[in-house]
Short mmCIF file of C-alpha atoms in Angstrom, two decimals:
data_model
loop_
_atom_site.label_atom_id
_atom_site.label_comp_id
_atom_site.label_asym_id
_atom_site.label_seq_id
_atom_site.Cartn_x
_atom_site.Cartn_y
_atom_site.Cartn_z
CA UNK A 1 -92.58 2.85 220.70
CA UNK A 2 -89.98 1.01 218.51
CA UNK A 3 -90.77 0.59 214.87
CA UNK A 4 -91.93 -2.93 213.92
CA UNK A 5 -89.94 -4.91 211.39
CA UNK A 6 -92.95 -4.82 209.00
CA UNK A 7 -93.20 -1.01 209.17
CA UNK A 8 -89.43 -0.68 208.69
CA UNK A 9 -89.56 -2.94 205.60
CA UNK A 10 -92.47 -1.05 204.06
CA UNK A 11 -90.66 2.24 204.69
CA UNK A 12 -87.39 1.00 203.03
CA UNK A 13 -89.22 -0.63 200.17
CA UNK A 14 -91.15 2.69 199.40
CA UNK A 15 -87.87 4.62 199.74
CA UNK A 16 -86.16 2.40 197.24
CA UNK A 17 -89.10 2.59 194.75
CA UNK A 18 -89.22 6.37 194.85
CA UNK A 19 -85.48 6.73 194.65
CA UNK A 20 -85.30 4.32 191.72
CA UNK A 21 -87.94 6.33 189.82
CA UNK A 22 -86.29 9.59 190.62
CA UNK A 23 -82.89 8.33 189.26
CA UNK A 24 -84.39 6.95 186.10
CA UNK A 25 -86.09 10.31 185.38
CA UNK A 26 -89.61 9.12 185.86
CA UNK A 27 -90.81 12.27 187.44
CA UNK A 28 -90.62 15.76 185.85
CA UNK A 29 -88.77 18.61 187.55
CA UNK A 30 -91.06 20.31 190.06
CA UNK A 31 -93.42 17.28 190.39
CA UNK A 32 -95.27 17.50 193.68
CA UNK A 33 -95.84 14.28 195.63
CA UNK A 34 -99.33 13.85 197.13
CA UNK A 35 -98.99 11.71 200.22
CA UNK A 36 -102.51 10.36 200.19
CA UNK A 37 -102.17 9.43 196.51
CA UNK A 38 -98.78 7.86 196.96
CA UNK A 39 -99.85 5.85 200.01
CA UNK A 40 -102.95 4.51 198.24
CA UNK A 41 -101.06 3.57 195.03
CA UNK A 42 -98.31 1.70 196.97
CA UNK A 43 -100.47 0.31 199.77
CA UNK A 44 -98.65 2.01 202.67
CA UNK A 45 -99.77 4.49 205.37
CA UNK A 46 -99.33 8.20 204.92
CA UNK A 47 -96.80 8.11 207.69
CA UNK A 48 -94.64 5.54 205.85
CA UNK A 49 -94.81 7.62 202.64
CA UNK A 50 -93.87 10.80 204.56
CA UNK A 51 -90.93 9.12 206.17
CA UNK A 52 -89.61 7.76 202.89
CA UNK A 53 -89.82 11.21 201.25
CA UNK A 54 -88.26 12.85 204.26
CA UNK A 55 -85.28 10.50 204.03
CA UNK A 56 -84.95 11.36 200.33
CA UNK A 57 -85.09 15.12 201.13
CA UNK A 58 -82.27 14.65 203.58
CA UNK A 59 -80.22 13.25 200.66
CA UNK A 60 -81.05 16.14 198.36
CA UNK A 61 -83.05 14.00 196.07
CA UNK A 62 -86.42 15.52 197.03
CA UNK A 63 -87.27 19.06 198.12
CA UNK A 64 -89.30 19.70 201.25
CA UNK A 65 -90.84 23.10 201.47
CA UNK A 66 -92.83 24.40 204.44
CA UNK A 67 -96.65 24.40 203.70
CA UNK A 68 -95.99 23.08 200.27
CA UNK A 69 -94.82 19.49 200.92
CA UNK A 70 -92.43 17.30 198.89
CA UNK A 71 -91.48 17.82 195.28
CA UNK A 72 -88.89 16.78 192.69
CA UNK A 73 -85.92 19.21 192.56
CA UNK A 74 -86.11 21.79 189.75
CA UNK A 75 -82.42 22.48 189.68
CA UNK A 76 -81.27 26.04 188.82
CA UNK A 77 -78.12 26.85 186.82
CA UNK A 78 -76.27 27.58 190.08
CA UNK A 79 -77.33 24.30 191.66
CA UNK A 80 -76.24 22.31 188.59
CA UNK A 81 -72.76 24.13 188.82
CA UNK A 82 -72.53 23.39 192.55
CA UNK A 83 -73.47 19.66 192.28
CA UNK A 84 -70.85 19.21 189.54
CA UNK A 85 -68.12 21.11 191.42
CA UNK A 86 -68.60 19.19 194.73
CA UNK A 87 -68.89 15.86 192.92
CA UNK A 88 -65.61 16.45 191.01
CA UNK A 89 -63.85 17.11 194.23
CA UNK A 90 -65.34 14.19 196.24
CA UNK A 91 -65.10 11.67 193.43
CA UNK A 92 -61.51 12.61 192.81
CA UNK A 93 -60.50 12.02 196.39
CA UNK A 94 -62.27 8.63 196.43
CA UNK A 95 -60.63 7.50 193.20
CA UNK A 96 -57.19 8.71 194.13
CA UNK A 97 -57.37 6.88 197.46
CA UNK A 98 -58.70 3.72 195.74
CA UNK A 99 -55.71 3.71 193.28
CA UNK A 100 -53.34 4.10 196.29
CA UNK A 101 -55.06 1.37 198.42
CA UNK A 102 -56.81 -0.99 196.08
CA UNK A 103 -55.59 -4.48 195.33
CA UNK A 104 -55.88 -6.85 192.38
CA UNK A 105 -59.48 -7.67 193.22
CA UNK A 106 -60.45 -4.02 193.13
CA UNK A 107 -58.74 -3.68 189.69
CA UNK A 108 -60.64 -6.72 188.47
CA UNK A 109 -63.89 -5.12 189.66
CA UNK A 110 -63.12 -1.88 187.68
CA UNK A 111 -62.35 -3.87 184.55
CA UNK A 112 -65.51 -5.99 184.93
CA UNK A 113 -67.71 -2.93 185.62
CA UNK A 114 -66.35 -1.16 182.62
CA UNK A 115 -66.90 -4.21 180.42
CA UNK A 116 -70.52 -4.43 181.49
CA UNK A 117 -70.95 -0.61 180.85
CA UNK A 118 -69.28 -0.80 177.38
CA UNK A 119 -71.62 -3.69 176.42
CA UNK A 120 -74.83 -1.85 177.52
CA UNK A 121 -76.65 0.24 174.83
CA UNK A 122 -77.09 3.91 175.92
CA UNK A 123 -80.75 4.57 175.11
CA UNK A 124 -83.22 7.32 176.03
CA UNK A 125 -85.75 6.52 178.72
CA UNK A 126 -88.70 7.14 176.50
CA UNK A 127 -87.24 5.22 173.57
CA UNK A 128 -86.19 2.02 175.36
CA UNK A 129 -86.84 2.12 179.22
CA UNK A 130 -85.24 -1.31 179.86
CA UNK A 131 -82.08 -0.43 177.92
CA UNK A 132 -81.93 2.96 179.61
CA UNK A 133 -82.17 1.41 183.06
CA UNK A 134 -79.54 -1.26 182.28
CA UNK A 135 -77.14 1.38 181.05
CA UNK A 136 -77.96 3.66 184.01
CA UNK A 137 -77.20 0.80 186.49
CA UNK A 138 -74.00 -0.15 184.62
CA UNK A 139 -72.92 3.49 184.67
CA UNK A 140 -73.53 3.75 188.39
CA UNK A 141 -71.70 0.44 189.05
CA UNK A 142 -68.64 1.61 186.93
CA UNK A 143 -68.14 4.92 188.94
CA UNK A 144 -68.81 2.98 192.18
CA UNK A 145 -66.13 0.39 191.30
CA UNK A 146 -63.50 3.13 190.60
CA UNK A 147 -64.05 4.66 194.08
CA UNK A 148 -64.75 1.38 195.94
CA UNK A 149 -61.26 0.89 197.48
CA UNK A 150 -61.00 4.36 199.09
CA UNK A 151 -61.40 2.73 202.60
CA UNK A 152 -63.83 5.39 203.84
CA UNK A 153 -67.51 4.57 204.29
CA UNK A 154 -68.37 8.20 204.95
CA UNK A 155 -66.61 9.32 201.75
CA UNK A 156 -68.40 6.58 199.81
CA UNK A 157 -71.76 7.63 201.26
CA UNK A 158 -71.20 11.30 200.34
CA UNK A 159 -70.00 10.29 196.85
CA UNK A 160 -73.13 8.26 196.35
CA UNK A 161 -75.36 11.17 197.47
CA UNK A 162 -73.66 13.57 195.02
CA UNK A 163 -73.80 10.99 192.23
CA UNK A 164 -77.50 10.54 192.79
CA UNK A 165 -78.19 14.26 192.52
CA UNK A 166 -76.04 14.41 189.38
CA UNK A 167 -77.97 11.51 187.92
CA UNK A 168 -81.36 13.18 188.49
CA UNK A 169 -80.02 16.30 186.64
CA UNK A 170 -78.64 14.12 183.83
CA UNK A 171 -81.90 12.21 183.29
CA UNK A 172 -83.95 15.44 183.34
CA UNK A 173 -81.64 16.97 180.75
CA UNK A 174 -82.28 13.98 178.40
CA UNK A 175 -78.67 14.01 177.29
CA UNK A 176 -79.23 10.99 175.09
CA UNK A 177 -80.73 13.25 172.36
CA UNK A 178 -78.36 14.74 169.90
CA UNK A 179 -75.20 13.66 171.76
CA UNK A 180 -71.94 15.02 170.38
CA UNK A 181 -69.80 13.28 172.97
CA UNK A 182 -68.01 10.00 172.87
CA UNK A 183 -69.13 8.97 176.35
CA UNK A 184 -68.00 5.45 175.88
CA UNK A 185 -64.52 6.64 174.97
CA UNK A 186 -64.45 8.86 178.14
CA UNK A 187 -65.30 5.88 180.36
CA UNK A 188 -62.68 3.74 178.56
CA UNK A 189 -59.94 6.28 179.20
CA UNK A 190 -60.98 6.63 182.84
CA UNK A 191 -60.87 2.82 183.31
CA UNK A 192 -57.50 2.52 181.61
CA UNK A 193 -55.90 5.28 183.79
CA UNK A 194 -57.42 3.79 186.99
CA UNK A 195 -56.13 0.29 186.31
CA UNK A 196 -52.75 1.71 185.25
CA UNK A 197 -52.62 3.40 188.71
CA UNK A 198 -52.10 6.81 187.11
CA UNK A 199 -53.96 8.85 189.73
CA UNK A 200 -53.23 12.28 188.27
CA UNK A 201 -54.48 11.24 184.77
CA UNK A 202 -57.42 9.45 186.18
CA UNK A 203 -58.49 12.49 188.22
CA UNK A 204 -58.00 14.79 185.21
CA UNK A 205 -60.20 12.56 183.03
CA UNK A 206 -62.74 12.31 185.70
CA UNK A 207 -62.97 16.08 186.02
CA UNK A 208 -63.23 16.53 182.29
CA UNK A 209 -65.99 13.87 182.15
CA UNK A 210 -68.06 15.46 184.85
CA UNK A 211 -67.48 18.95 183.39
CA UNK A 212 -68.77 17.90 180.04
CA UNK A 213 -71.84 16.51 181.64
CA UNK A 214 -72.37 19.76 183.45
CA UNK A 215 -72.02 21.83 180.27
CA UNK A 216 -74.49 19.55 178.44
CA UNK A 217 -76.97 19.82 181.37
CA UNK A 218 -76.77 23.53 181.33
CA UNK A 219 -77.27 23.74 177.65
CA UNK A 220 -80.40 21.63 177.99
CA UNK A 221 -81.54 23.68 181.01
CA UNK A 222 -81.07 26.93 178.96
CA UNK A 223 -82.97 25.54 176.06
CA UNK A 224 -85.90 24.59 178.27
CA UNK A 225 -86.33 28.13 179.73
CA UNK A 226 -89.27 30.16 178.45
CA UNK A 227 -88.36 33.05 176.19
CA UNK A 228 -88.24 36.54 177.63
#
Protein backbone atom coordinates (compact mmCIF):
# COMPACT_ATOMS: atom_id res chain seq x y z
CA UNK A 1 0.00 0.00 0.00
CA UNK A 2 1.38 3.43 -0.91
CA UNK A 3 2.16 5.84 1.85
CA UNK A 4 -0.40 8.63 2.27
CA UNK A 5 0.71 12.24 1.94
CA UNK A 6 -0.12 12.81 5.61
CA UNK A 7 2.06 9.94 6.79
CA UNK A 8 4.91 11.08 4.55
CA UNK A 9 4.65 14.60 5.97
CA UNK A 10 4.65 13.36 9.57
CA UNK A 11 7.66 11.14 8.87
CA UNK A 12 9.61 13.99 7.26
CA UNK A 13 8.68 16.46 10.00
CA UNK A 14 9.82 14.08 12.72
CA UNK A 15 13.01 13.26 10.81
CA UNK A 16 13.84 16.97 10.54
CA UNK A 17 13.06 17.61 14.21
CA UNK A 18 15.29 14.80 15.49
CA UNK A 19 18.04 15.72 13.02
CA UNK A 20 17.91 19.34 14.12
CA UNK A 21 18.24 18.36 17.78
CA UNK A 22 21.10 15.98 16.99
CA UNK A 23 23.03 18.66 15.15
CA UNK A 24 22.58 21.23 17.90
CA UNK A 25 23.85 18.81 20.53
CA UNK A 26 20.55 18.39 22.39
CA UNK A 27 21.13 14.68 23.05
CA UNK A 28 24.11 13.33 25.01
CA UNK A 29 26.37 10.69 23.50
CA UNK A 30 24.85 7.23 23.92
CA UNK A 31 21.31 8.55 24.50
CA UNK A 32 18.79 5.81 23.68
CA UNK A 33 15.59 6.72 21.89
CA UNK A 34 12.44 5.08 23.25
CA UNK A 35 10.02 4.75 20.37
CA UNK A 36 6.90 4.80 22.52
CA UNK A 37 8.00 7.92 24.39
CA UNK A 38 9.12 9.65 21.20
CA UNK A 39 5.86 8.89 19.40
CA UNK A 40 3.78 10.11 22.35
CA UNK A 41 5.75 13.34 22.78
CA UNK A 42 5.56 14.23 19.10
CA UNK A 43 2.10 12.88 18.37
CA UNK A 44 3.07 10.32 15.74
CA UNK A 45 2.79 6.56 15.47
CA UNK A 46 5.58 4.25 16.58
CA UNK A 47 5.99 3.24 12.93
CA UNK A 48 6.59 6.85 11.86
CA UNK A 49 9.09 7.32 14.69
CA UNK A 50 10.93 4.12 13.73
CA UNK A 51 11.11 5.12 10.07
CA UNK A 52 12.51 8.55 10.91
CA UNK A 53 15.21 7.04 13.14
CA UNK A 54 15.99 4.38 10.53
CA UNK A 55 16.57 7.12 7.96
CA UNK A 56 18.90 8.92 10.36
CA UNK A 57 20.77 5.68 11.08
CA UNK A 58 21.32 5.20 7.34
CA UNK A 59 23.05 8.59 7.32
CA UNK A 60 25.28 7.73 10.27
CA UNK A 61 23.59 10.24 12.59
CA UNK A 62 21.92 7.59 14.76
CA UNK A 63 23.13 4.11 15.68
CA UNK A 64 20.87 1.08 15.24
CA UNK A 65 21.93 -1.99 17.22
CA UNK A 66 20.12 -5.36 17.10
CA UNK A 67 18.01 -5.95 20.22
CA UNK A 68 19.01 -2.54 21.59
CA UNK A 69 17.30 -0.08 19.29
CA UNK A 70 18.35 3.42 18.29
CA UNK A 71 20.85 5.64 20.09
CA UNK A 72 22.97 8.74 19.64
CA UNK A 73 26.49 7.88 18.42
CA UNK A 74 29.17 7.72 21.09
CA UNK A 75 32.09 8.30 18.74
CA UNK A 76 35.38 6.61 19.47
CA UNK A 77 38.77 8.18 18.81
CA UNK A 78 39.12 6.09 15.66
CA UNK A 79 35.69 7.17 14.40
CA UNK A 80 36.47 10.84 15.00
CA UNK A 81 39.67 10.39 12.99
CA UNK A 82 37.83 8.61 10.20
CA UNK A 83 35.05 11.19 9.89
CA UNK A 84 37.62 14.00 9.71
CA UNK A 85 39.77 12.15 7.16
CA UNK A 86 36.93 11.39 4.76
CA UNK A 87 35.35 14.82 5.20
CA UNK A 88 38.64 16.52 4.29
CA UNK A 89 38.87 14.51 1.10
CA UNK A 90 35.25 14.94 0.01
CA UNK A 91 35.01 18.60 0.99
CA UNK A 92 38.22 19.35 -0.89
CA UNK A 93 36.95 17.75 -4.10
CA UNK A 94 33.67 19.68 -3.87
CA UNK A 95 35.37 23.02 -3.23
CA UNK A 96 38.00 22.51 -5.95
CA UNK A 97 35.31 21.66 -8.51
CA UNK A 98 33.26 24.67 -7.40
CA UNK A 99 36.24 26.98 -7.91
CA UNK A 100 36.68 25.55 -11.40
CA UNK A 101 32.99 25.67 -12.37
CA UNK A 102 31.35 28.38 -10.28
CA UNK A 103 30.28 31.72 -11.73
CA UNK A 104 29.83 35.19 -10.31
CA UNK A 105 26.58 34.24 -8.56
CA UNK A 106 28.38 31.44 -6.76
CA UNK A 107 31.13 33.86 -5.69
CA UNK A 108 28.49 36.26 -4.39
CA UNK A 109 26.90 33.40 -2.45
CA UNK A 110 30.21 32.57 -0.77
CA UNK A 111 30.78 36.23 0.17
CA UNK A 112 27.23 36.59 1.53
CA UNK A 113 27.45 33.35 3.52
CA UNK A 114 30.77 34.38 5.03
CA UNK A 115 29.42 37.82 5.94
CA UNK A 116 26.48 36.23 7.75
CA UNK A 117 28.82 33.83 9.58
CA UNK A 118 31.24 36.57 10.62
CA UNK A 119 28.33 38.61 11.99
CA UNK A 120 26.97 35.72 14.10
CA UNK A 121 28.22 35.39 17.70
CA UNK A 122 29.71 31.96 18.41
CA UNK A 123 28.16 30.94 21.73
CA UNK A 124 27.87 27.65 23.62
CA UNK A 125 24.52 25.86 23.45
CA UNK A 126 23.92 25.94 27.21
CA UNK A 127 24.94 29.60 27.45
CA UNK A 128 22.83 31.04 24.61
CA UNK A 129 20.83 28.43 22.65
CA UNK A 130 19.51 30.93 20.10
CA UNK A 131 22.93 32.39 19.33
CA UNK A 132 24.41 28.89 19.16
CA UNK A 133 21.80 27.79 16.65
CA UNK A 134 22.21 30.96 14.57
CA UNK A 135 25.98 30.48 14.37
CA UNK A 136 25.60 26.76 13.68
CA UNK A 137 23.23 27.48 10.79
CA UNK A 138 25.51 30.20 9.41
CA UNK A 139 28.52 27.88 9.71
CA UNK A 140 26.71 25.16 7.78
CA UNK A 141 25.58 27.64 5.12
CA UNK A 142 29.13 28.94 4.62
CA UNK A 143 30.66 25.51 4.02
CA UNK A 144 27.70 24.60 1.79
CA UNK A 145 28.20 27.78 -0.24
CA UNK A 146 31.88 27.04 -0.83
CA UNK A 147 30.99 23.62 -2.29
CA UNK A 148 27.71 24.57 -3.98
CA UNK A 149 28.99 24.88 -7.55
CA UNK A 150 30.64 21.45 -7.77
CA UNK A 151 27.91 20.30 -10.19
CA UNK A 152 27.45 16.87 -8.58
CA UNK A 153 24.32 16.15 -6.51
CA UNK A 154 25.80 12.89 -5.20
CA UNK A 155 29.00 14.60 -4.10
CA UNK A 156 26.98 17.29 -2.33
CA UNK A 157 24.79 14.71 -0.61
CA UNK A 158 27.82 12.76 0.63
CA UNK A 159 29.48 16.02 1.74
CA UNK A 160 26.37 16.93 3.74
CA UNK A 161 26.27 13.52 5.43
CA UNK A 162 29.90 13.83 6.52
CA UNK A 163 29.40 17.42 7.63
CA UNK A 164 26.43 16.35 9.78
CA UNK A 165 28.45 13.62 11.47
CA UNK A 166 31.27 16.09 12.07
CA UNK A 167 28.80 18.60 13.50
CA UNK A 168 27.44 16.09 16.02
CA UNK A 169 31.01 15.38 17.16
CA UNK A 170 31.78 19.11 17.38
CA UNK A 171 28.69 19.89 19.45
CA UNK A 172 29.32 16.97 21.80
CA UNK A 173 32.89 18.16 22.31
CA UNK A 174 31.63 21.61 23.42
CA UNK A 175 34.48 23.32 21.60
CA UNK A 176 33.16 26.74 22.55
CA UNK A 177 34.72 26.37 25.99
CA UNK A 178 38.30 27.53 26.38
CA UNK A 179 38.86 28.06 22.64
CA UNK A 180 42.42 28.86 21.66
CA UNK A 181 41.64 29.07 17.95
CA UNK A 182 40.80 32.00 15.75
CA UNK A 183 37.93 30.19 14.03
CA UNK A 184 36.62 33.40 12.48
CA UNK A 185 40.06 34.05 11.01
CA UNK A 186 40.18 30.53 9.56
CA UNK A 187 36.83 31.04 7.85
CA UNK A 188 37.92 34.45 6.52
CA UNK A 189 41.04 32.97 4.93
CA UNK A 190 39.07 30.13 3.36
CA UNK A 191 36.53 32.57 1.92
CA UNK A 192 39.30 34.79 0.53
CA UNK A 193 41.08 31.89 -1.16
CA UNK A 194 37.84 30.50 -2.61
CA UNK A 195 36.75 33.84 -4.09
CA UNK A 196 40.29 34.42 -5.42
CA UNK A 197 39.98 31.04 -7.23
CA UNK A 198 43.13 29.76 -5.55
CA UNK A 199 42.07 26.11 -5.32
CA UNK A 200 45.33 24.80 -3.87
CA UNK A 201 45.34 27.37 -1.08
CA UNK A 202 41.63 26.93 -0.37
CA UNK A 203 42.04 23.16 -0.06
CA UNK A 204 45.10 23.53 2.16
CA UNK A 205 43.24 25.95 4.46
CA UNK A 206 40.20 23.67 4.52
CA UNK A 207 42.34 20.67 5.50
CA UNK A 208 43.95 22.68 8.29
CA UNK A 209 40.55 23.93 9.47
CA UNK A 210 39.07 20.43 9.70
CA UNK A 211 42.25 19.00 11.21
CA UNK A 212 42.23 21.58 13.99
CA UNK A 213 38.65 20.69 14.78
CA UNK A 214 39.59 17.00 14.84
CA UNK A 215 42.40 17.62 17.30
CA UNK A 216 40.17 19.76 19.52
CA UNK A 217 37.47 17.08 19.51
CA UNK A 218 40.01 14.39 20.39
CA UNK A 219 41.32 16.48 23.28
CA UNK A 220 37.78 16.92 24.57
CA UNK A 221 37.09 13.20 24.08
CA UNK A 222 40.24 12.24 26.01
CA UNK A 223 39.39 14.60 28.87
CA UNK A 224 35.94 13.01 29.20
CA UNK A 225 37.26 9.46 29.56
CA UNK A 226 37.15 7.97 33.08
CA UNK A 227 40.54 7.60 34.79
CA UNK A 228 42.19 4.19 34.78
